[in-house]
Amino acid sequence: MATVRRTSCNLCEAICGVLVTVEAGRVTDIRGDEADPLSRGHICPKAVALRDLQEDPDRLTQPVRRTATGWEELGWDEAYAYVATRLRAVQKDHGRNSVGVYLGNPNVHSVGAMTHMPTVVRLLKTRNRFSATSVDQLPHMLAVHLMYGHQLMVPVADIDRTSYLLMLGANPLASNGSMMTAPGFGRRLKEVQKRGGRVVVIDPRRTETAAVADEHHFVRPGTDAAFLLALIHQILRDGTTAVASYVDSLSVVDEVTRDWTPERAAAVTGIAADDIRRIAREFAAADKAACYGRLGVSTQQFGAICQWAVQVLNIITGNLDRPGGSMFPRPAVDTLRGIGKGHIGAWTSRVRSLPEFGGELPASAMADEILTPGDGQIRAMVTIAGNPVLSTPNGRRLDEALETLDFMVCVDPYINETTRHADVILPPTPPLERDHYDLAFHQLAVRNTARWNDAVLPRPSESRHDWEIFRGLGLALLDSGRLRQRAITSLRLRLSPRRVVDLGLRIGPYRLSVRKLRKSVGGVDLGPLQPALPGRLYTKTKRIDLAPAMIIDDLPRAFSALFTGPADDGLLLIGRRHLRSNNSWMHNSARLVKGKPRHQLLMNPDDLRSRDLTDGQLVEISSAAGTISVEVASSNDMMPGVVSLPHGFGHGRPGVRLSVASQVAGASINDITDSTLTDPIAGTAALNGVPVKVTAAPA
Ligand SMILES: Nc1nc2c(c(=O)[nH]1)N[C@H]1C(S)=C(S)[C@@H](COP(=O)(O)OP(=O)(O)OC[C@H]3O[C@@H](n4cnc5c(=O)[nH]c(N)nc54)[C@H](O)[C@@H]3O)O[C@H]1N2
Ligand SMILES: Nc1nc2c(c(=O)[nH]1)N[C@H]1C(S)=C(S)[C@@H](COP(=O)(O)OP(=O)(O)OC[C@H]3O[C@@H](n4cnc5c(=O)[nH]c(N)nc54)[C@H](O)[C@@H]3O)O[C@H]1N2
Ligand code: SF4
Ligand SMILES: [Mo]
């Protein structure tokens, strides 16, 4: 008999509600849940692939250990004890920091990782912690930490009420939105337009999102800081500001943006000065406007300046904290309370002296820390839900570095480009076997809602949930410290995610509980976002500093690099996402990868012609970091001088056990992105705007 279960898809930040049909223990159908007050029935093709994860023959269900002849299975308790012993042995011989940790993206999509993983990381007591943050949203976190006092106090564009949405470096029609949970982004954009509002997109590629916008401008990669500061310059010169009483240092912003004129910006961005002036005036004049900048303006050399400038633009036009502007969500579990406010530069990386942020060092420093001998060198790695060989710059070098380690353990369901180097792999249950409450993305959602999901399917007795793995590992690592502290940690590890969430809901702003959420069909609607300032600010003064010194001091670097540096007329490489692809994994779902290939280098036809290249030809792309070969595809949607390649491809490495993925063509863009190219303020990798040459591949 078929039963229909309600849950949500947690593959991306949109957290869409889904209805899953189960027959005789197998999933036979997955569709959108109209009753979900946030997603209102929206899903994308990836939701259907949740089913493939369930039945995936490549997916591990038991711990495995690498031996001279291949992988052998081992029991869970044996695995925890073995891993703990090996890690502690390395630390005993080489010091605490000789164990490195890398945390990948799916951690934020799993409640069990959110509630239990940090305890295990703390028990490792190492400063060599890395994560996907520094190849992603670090500049957002830095900007809001400096301005609002908390690294996760990130405002989101109030898309459902705005009348002017300015988007830079974001392609939500492919990504479904990021640092902004707005399922059905496309439908929401249409609604803006139906209300008579305007959508403006700034992107070096005419993306799927640009195609539905009212206006799109190509921008030369890495120059958005000039565009954003020229908008601020113009609004300040026009005197059309509307700044709240709790905002300080407007005069400093006025002074430092004086020379950032629309004319200068036009010369480097490629956006006409008149357009910049007009956009500034339209943005300031709109009754409700929001500026939103995402990955393309984070993972570049001026990411921190860009994310700061986005906030400044919203603030000086009176759009921060106003309905239809840029607003702060109020989730049912207050995640901000459970996570530190953030800090920067408390220590630096050993080899390149890059600063920590919130306790993590930039991923761009990881290979150096493994490969460079000396005190504090990393000798063992723990990766949790990450594939840094494909997702961090200079991945090829990291690939080689991982092979030199004394020990490596991965919490991951697959043997992929990264985990193939492991000594032990601990695979967690797949999403449909887990309970879920989204601790991360209600915090970034454009509407306040809450839902609890019971696991759709039981976990097989031989499998373990991620939180159970962290409990097992944590207890095995709990070998030192005061008795009282050990008892507290042990208790924390033993509480189920459900108990932790229930507690969070009960003390949260709406006094909910898991029981109440379970009774609601599709989740509870807590209404549109509400103004919250200055009361909710985390700054000591309850005021906003518009001009944090760290950013202001970096402006001269940007100014000279953008306006007085040597003109670069070579090609710049940027990234790209596709609706049916998910970072570096899920390429082994036949259902998702079918259809036209998506791995090609996109290039403007004029750029092809001037290099005597033809559409479809195999080319070599070279940067300071390396060379890869891939087919080129001619595209009028590319800005001249810019080429685009998606990340997460290049699976054909020895030992990778991903059946369909090994047939997926393409190369890893991160074999040619450059770990020395970072935004120096917090060490974010500049994955976009990498100078490259493209030539015909030798026959
Ligand atoms: N050039 C370039 N590089 C990029 C980007 C780009 O745009 N361009 N994007 C960057 C961004 S935004 C990000 S977030 C990073 C992502 O970087 P990573 O997080 O390092 O990479 P993912 O591809 O998300 O890898 C996810 C890993 O988790 C495993 N996994 C899947 N589900 C689970 C689970 O439930 N539990 C556990 N324990 N493991 C699981 C998968 O098998 C895989 O090994 O990549 C970054 N790299
Ligand atoms: N289908 C799918 N969805 C995903 C993911 C996925 O891999 N596949 N990954 C998820 C993750 S981890 C994240 S972080 C989000 C990311 O979500 P988005 O930020 O929306 O992701 P991208 O599609 O990479 O969009 C970045 C855009 O920036 C543009 N760009 C590049 N360089 C520049 C620049 O210098 N200036 C400007 N203005 N634009 C630039 C690119 O052309 C691209 O269109 O997506 C999430 N959703
Ligand atoms: S947009 Fe697609 S992948 Fe993202 S949560 Fe919704 S269904 Fe899942
Ligand atoms: Mo990401």
CSV table of C-alpha atoms in Angstrom, one decimal, residues 193-425:
chain,number,residue,atom,x,y,z
A,193,GLN,CA,7.3,42.4,-11.9
A,194,LYS,CA,3.6,41.9,-11.7
A,195,ARG,CA,3.4,44.4,-8.9
A,196,GLY,CA,5.1,46.9,-11.2
A,197,GLY,CA,8.5,46.4,-9.7
A,198,ARG,CA,11.8,46.2,-11.4
A,199,VAL,CA,14.6,43.5,-11.4
A,200,VAL,CA,18.1,44.5,-12.4
A,201,VAL,CA,20.9,41.9,-12.8
A,202,ILE,CA,24.6,42.6,-13.0
A,203,ASP,CA,26.6,39.6,-14.2
A,204,PRO,CA,29.4,38.8,-16.7
A,205,ARG,CA,27.1,36.2,-18.2
A,206,ARG,CA,23.5,36.7,-19.5
A,207,THR,CA,22.3,34.1,-17.0
A,208,GLU,CA,19.0,32.3,-16.7
A,209,THR,CA,18.1,35.0,-14.1
A,210,ALA,CA,19.3,37.9,-16.3
A,211,ALA,CA,17.1,36.5,-19.1
A,212,VAL,CA,13.9,37.1,-17.0
A,213,ALA,CA,15.1,40.4,-15.5
A,214,ASP,CA,14.0,43.8,-16.7
A,215,GLU,CA,17.5,44.9,-17.2
A,216,HIS,CA,20.9,43.2,-17.3
A,217,HIS,CA,24.4,44.6,-17.6
A,218,PHE,CA,27.6,42.7,-18.3
A,219,VAL,CA,30.2,43.6,-15.7
A,220,ARG,CA,33.9,42.8,-16.0
A,221,PRO,CA,34.6,40.2,-13.3
A,222,GLY,CA,36.0,41.5,-10.1
A,223,THR,CA,35.1,45.1,-10.7
A,224,ASP,CA,31.7,45.2,-8.9
A,225,ALA,CA,33.3,47.2,-6.1
A,226,ALA,CA,33.7,50.1,-8.5
A,227,PHE,CA,30.0,49.8,-9.6
A,228,LEU,CA,28.7,49.6,-6.0
A,229,LEU,CA,30.8,52.5,-4.7
A,230,ALA,CA,29.8,54.6,-7.7
A,231,LEU,CA,26.2,54.0,-6.8
A,232,ILE,CA,26.9,55.1,-3.2
A,233,HIS,CA,28.9,58.1,-4.5
A,234,GLN,CA,26.0,59.2,-6.7
A,235,ILE,CA,23.4,58.8,-4.0
A,236,LEU,CA,25.5,60.8,-1.6
A,237,ARG,CA,26.1,63.5,-4.2
A,238,ASP,CA,22.4,63.7,-5.0
A,239,GLY,CA,21.6,64.0,-1.3
A,240,THR,CA,18.9,61.4,-1.5
A,241,THR,CA,19.9,59.5,1.6
A,242,ALA,CA,17.6,58.4,4.3
A,243,VAL,CA,19.7,57.1,7.2
A,244,ALA,CA,18.3,55.8,10.4
A,245,SER,CA,19.1,57.5,13.7
A,246,TYR,CA,21.2,54.5,14.9
A,247,VAL,CA,23.7,54.6,12.0
A,248,ASP,CA,27.1,56.2,12.5
A,249,SER,CA,29.9,57.4,10.2
A,250,LEU,CA,28.0,58.4,7.1
A,251,SER,CA,30.5,61.3,6.7
A,252,VAL,CA,33.4,58.8,6.5
A,253,VAL,CA,31.6,56.9,3.7
A,254,ASP,CA,31.0,60.2,2.0
A,255,GLU,CA,34.7,61.0,2.1
A,256,VAL,CA,36.0,57.6,1.0
A,257,THR,CA,33.7,57.3,-1.9
A,258,ARG,CA,34.4,60.8,-3.3
A,259,ASP,CA,36.7,59.6,-6.0
A,260,TRP,CA,34.7,56.6,-6.9
A,261,THR,CA,32.8,58.3,-9.7
A,262,PRO,CA,30.4,56.7,-12.2
A,263,GLU,CA,32.9,57.7,-15.0
A,264,ARG,CA,35.8,55.8,-13.4
A,265,ALA,CA,33.5,52.8,-12.7
A,266,ALA,CA,32.3,52.8,-16.2
A,267,ALA,CA,35.8,52.5,-17.6
A,268,VAL,CA,36.6,49.4,-15.6
A,269,THR,CA,33.2,47.6,-15.2
A,270,GLY,CA,32.0,48.1,-18.8
A,271,ILE,CA,28.6,49.6,-17.5
A,272,ALA,CA,28.0,53.0,-18.9
A,273,ALA,CA,28.2,56.0,-16.5
A,274,ASP,CA,24.7,57.1,-17.4
A,275,ASP,CA,23.4,53.6,-16.5
A,276,ILE,CA,25.2,53.7,-13.2
A,277,ARG,CA,23.8,57.1,-12.4
A,278,ARG,CA,20.3,56.1,-13.5
A,279,ILE,CA,20.4,52.9,-11.4
A,280,ALA,CA,21.6,54.9,-8.4
A,281,ARG,CA,18.7,57.3,-8.8
A,282,GLU,CA,16.1,54.6,-9.4
A,283,PHE,CA,17.3,52.6,-6.4
A,284,ALA,CA,17.2,55.6,-4.1
A,285,ALA,CA,13.8,56.7,-5.5
A,286,ALA,CA,12.1,53.3,-5.3
A,287,ASP,CA,9.7,53.2,-2.3
A,288,LYS,CA,11.1,49.7,-1.4
A,289,ALA,CA,14.4,48.6,-2.8
A,290,ALA,CA,16.8,45.8,-2.0
A,291,CYS,CA,20.3,45.1,-3.2
A,292,TYR,CA,21.5,41.5,-3.1
A,293,GLY,CA,25.0,40.3,-4.0
A,294,ARG,CA,25.9,36.7,-4.0
A,295,LEU,CA,28.7,34.3,-4.9
A,296,GLY,CA,30.0,36.3,-7.9
A,297,VAL,CA,30.6,39.3,-5.6
A,298,SER,CA,31.9,37.2,-2.7
A,299,THR,CA,34.5,34.9,-4.1
A,300,GLN,CA,36.6,37.5,-5.8
A,301,GLN,CA,39.4,39.8,-4.8
A,302,PHE,CA,37.2,42.5,-3.5
A,303,GLY,CA,34.5,40.3,-2.0
A,304,ALA,CA,34.5,42.0,1.5
A,305,ILE,CA,34.3,45.5,0.0
A,306,CYS,CA,31.4,44.3,-2.2
A,307,GLN,CA,29.4,42.8,0.6
A,308,TRP,CA,30.0,45.8,2.8
A,309,ALA,CA,29.0,48.1,-0.1
A,310,VAL,CA,25.7,46.1,-0.6
A,311,GLN,CA,24.9,46.8,3.1
A,312,VAL,CA,25.8,50.4,2.8
A,313,LEU,CA,23.6,50.9,-0.2
A,314,ASN,CA,20.7,49.4,1.6
A,315,ILE,CA,21.3,51.4,4.7
A,316,ILE,CA,21.8,54.9,3.2
A,317,THR,CA,18.7,54.6,1.1
A,318,GLY,CA,16.6,53.7,4.2
A,319,ASN,CA,16.0,50.2,2.9
A,320,LEU,CA,17.6,48.2,5.7
A,321,ASP,CA,15.0,46.8,8.1
A,322,ARG,CA,12.1,48.2,6.1
A,323,PRO,CA,9.4,45.9,4.6
A,324,GLY,CA,10.3,45.5,0.9
A,325,GLY,CA,13.9,46.3,1.6
A,326,SER,CA,16.6,44.2,3.2
A,327,MET,CA,15.3,42.6,6.4
A,328,PHE,CA,16.3,40.3,9.2
A,329,PRO,CA,14.4,37.0,9.6
A,330,ARG,CA,13.2,35.8,13.0
A,331,PRO,CA,13.3,32.0,13.0
A,332,ALA,CA,11.6,29.8,15.5
A,333,VAL,CA,14.9,28.5,16.8
A,334,ASP,CA,17.3,31.5,17.3
A,335,THR,CA,20.4,30.1,15.7
A,336,LEU,CA,22.3,33.3,16.4
A,337,ARG,CA,22.1,32.6,20.1
A,338,GLY,CA,23.7,29.2,19.7
A,339,ILE,CA,26.6,30.4,17.5
A,340,GLY,CA,29.4,32.9,18.4
A,341,LYS,CA,29.3,36.5,17.2
A,342,GLY,CA,32.4,35.9,15.2
A,343,HIS,CA,36.0,37.2,15.5
A,344,ILE,CA,38.8,37.8,13.0
A,345,GLY,CA,42.5,37.5,13.2
A,346,ALA,CA,42.7,35.8,16.6
A,347,TRP,CA,45.4,33.7,15.0
A,348,THR,CA,46.8,33.3,11.5
A,349,SER,CA,47.8,30.4,9.3
A,350,ARG,CA,51.3,29.2,9.9
A,351,VAL,CA,52.7,29.4,6.4
A,352,ARG,CA,51.0,32.3,4.7
A,353,SER,CA,49.8,34.3,7.8
A,354,LEU,CA,46.2,34.4,6.6
A,355,PRO,CA,43.7,35.4,9.3
A,356,GLU,CA,41.2,33.1,11.0
A,357,PHE,CA,37.6,34.1,10.9
A,358,GLY,CA,35.2,32.7,13.5
A,359,GLY,CA,37.8,30.0,14.3
A,360,GLU,CA,38.5,28.9,10.8
A,361,LEU,CA,41.4,29.5,8.5
A,362,PRO,CA,41.0,30.0,4.7
A,363,ALA,CA,40.7,26.8,2.7
A,364,SER,CA,43.2,28.4,0.3
A,365,ALA,CA,45.9,27.8,3.0
A,366,MET,CA,45.1,24.1,3.5
A,367,ALA,CA,47.5,22.5,1.0
A,368,ASP,CA,50.4,24.7,2.2
A,369,GLU,CA,49.7,23.7,5.8
A,370,ILE,CA,49.9,20.0,4.9
A,371,LEU,CA,52.9,20.3,2.5
A,372,THR,CA,55.2,22.7,4.3
A,373,PRO,CA,57.4,21.0,6.9
A,374,GLY,CA,57.9,22.4,10.4
A,375,ASP,CA,56.3,22.8,13.7
A,376,GLY,CA,52.5,22.7,13.4
A,377,GLN,CA,52.4,21.0,10.0
A,378,ILE,CA,49.2,19.1,9.4
A,379,ARG,CA,49.8,15.3,9.5
A,380,ALA,CA,46.2,14.1,9.7
A,381,MET,CA,43.0,15.3,8.2
A,382,VAL,CA,39.3,15.0,9.2
A,383,THR,CA,36.9,15.9,6.4
A,384,ILE,CA,33.2,16.1,7.1
A,385,ALA,CA,30.8,16.4,4.2
A,386,GLY,CA,33.4,18.1,2.0
A,387,ASN,CA,35.1,17.4,-1.3
A,388,PRO,CA,37.9,20.1,-1.2
A,389,VAL,CA,39.9,18.4,-4.0
A,390,LEU,CA,37.2,19.5,-6.4
A,391,SER,CA,35.9,22.6,-4.5
A,392,THR,CA,38.9,24.6,-3.3
A,393,PRO,CA,41.5,26.4,-5.4
A,394,ASN,CA,44.5,24.5,-6.6
A,395,GLY,CA,42.7,21.3,-6.0
A,396,ARG,CA,45.3,19.3,-7.8
A,397,ARG,CA,47.9,20.3,-5.3
A,398,LEU,CA,45.6,19.5,-2.4
A,399,ASP,CA,44.9,16.1,-4.1
A,400,GLU,CA,48.7,15.4,-3.9
A,401,ALA,CA,49.0,16.8,-0.4
A,402,LEU,CA,46.3,14.5,1.0
A,403,GLU,CA,48.3,11.5,-0.2
A,404,THR,CA,51.2,12.5,2.0
A,405,LEU,CA,49.2,12.5,5.3
A,406,ASP,CA,49.8,10.0,8.1
A,407,PHE,CA,46.1,9.5,8.6
A,408,MET,CA,42.8,10.7,7.2
A,409,VAL,CA,39.2,10.1,8.1
A,410,CYS,CA,36.2,11.3,6.2
A,411,VAL,CA,32.5,11.4,7.3
A,412,ASP,CA,31.0,11.0,3.8
A,413,PRO,CA,28.8,8.6,2.0
A,414,TYR,CA,31.0,8.3,-1.1
A,415,ILE,CA,34.5,7.3,-2.2
A,416,ASN,CA,35.2,10.4,-4.3
A,417,GLU,CA,38.1,12.6,-5.3
A,418,THR,CA,38.8,13.6,-1.7
A,419,THR,CA,37.7,10.6,0.3
A,420,ARG,CA,39.7,8.2,-1.9
A,421,HIS,CA,42.7,9.4,0.2
A,422,ALA,CA,41.1,8.4,3.5
A,423,ASP,CA,42.2,5.6,5.8
A,424,VAL,CA,38.7,5.4,7.1
A,425,ILE,CA,35.3,6.6,5.8
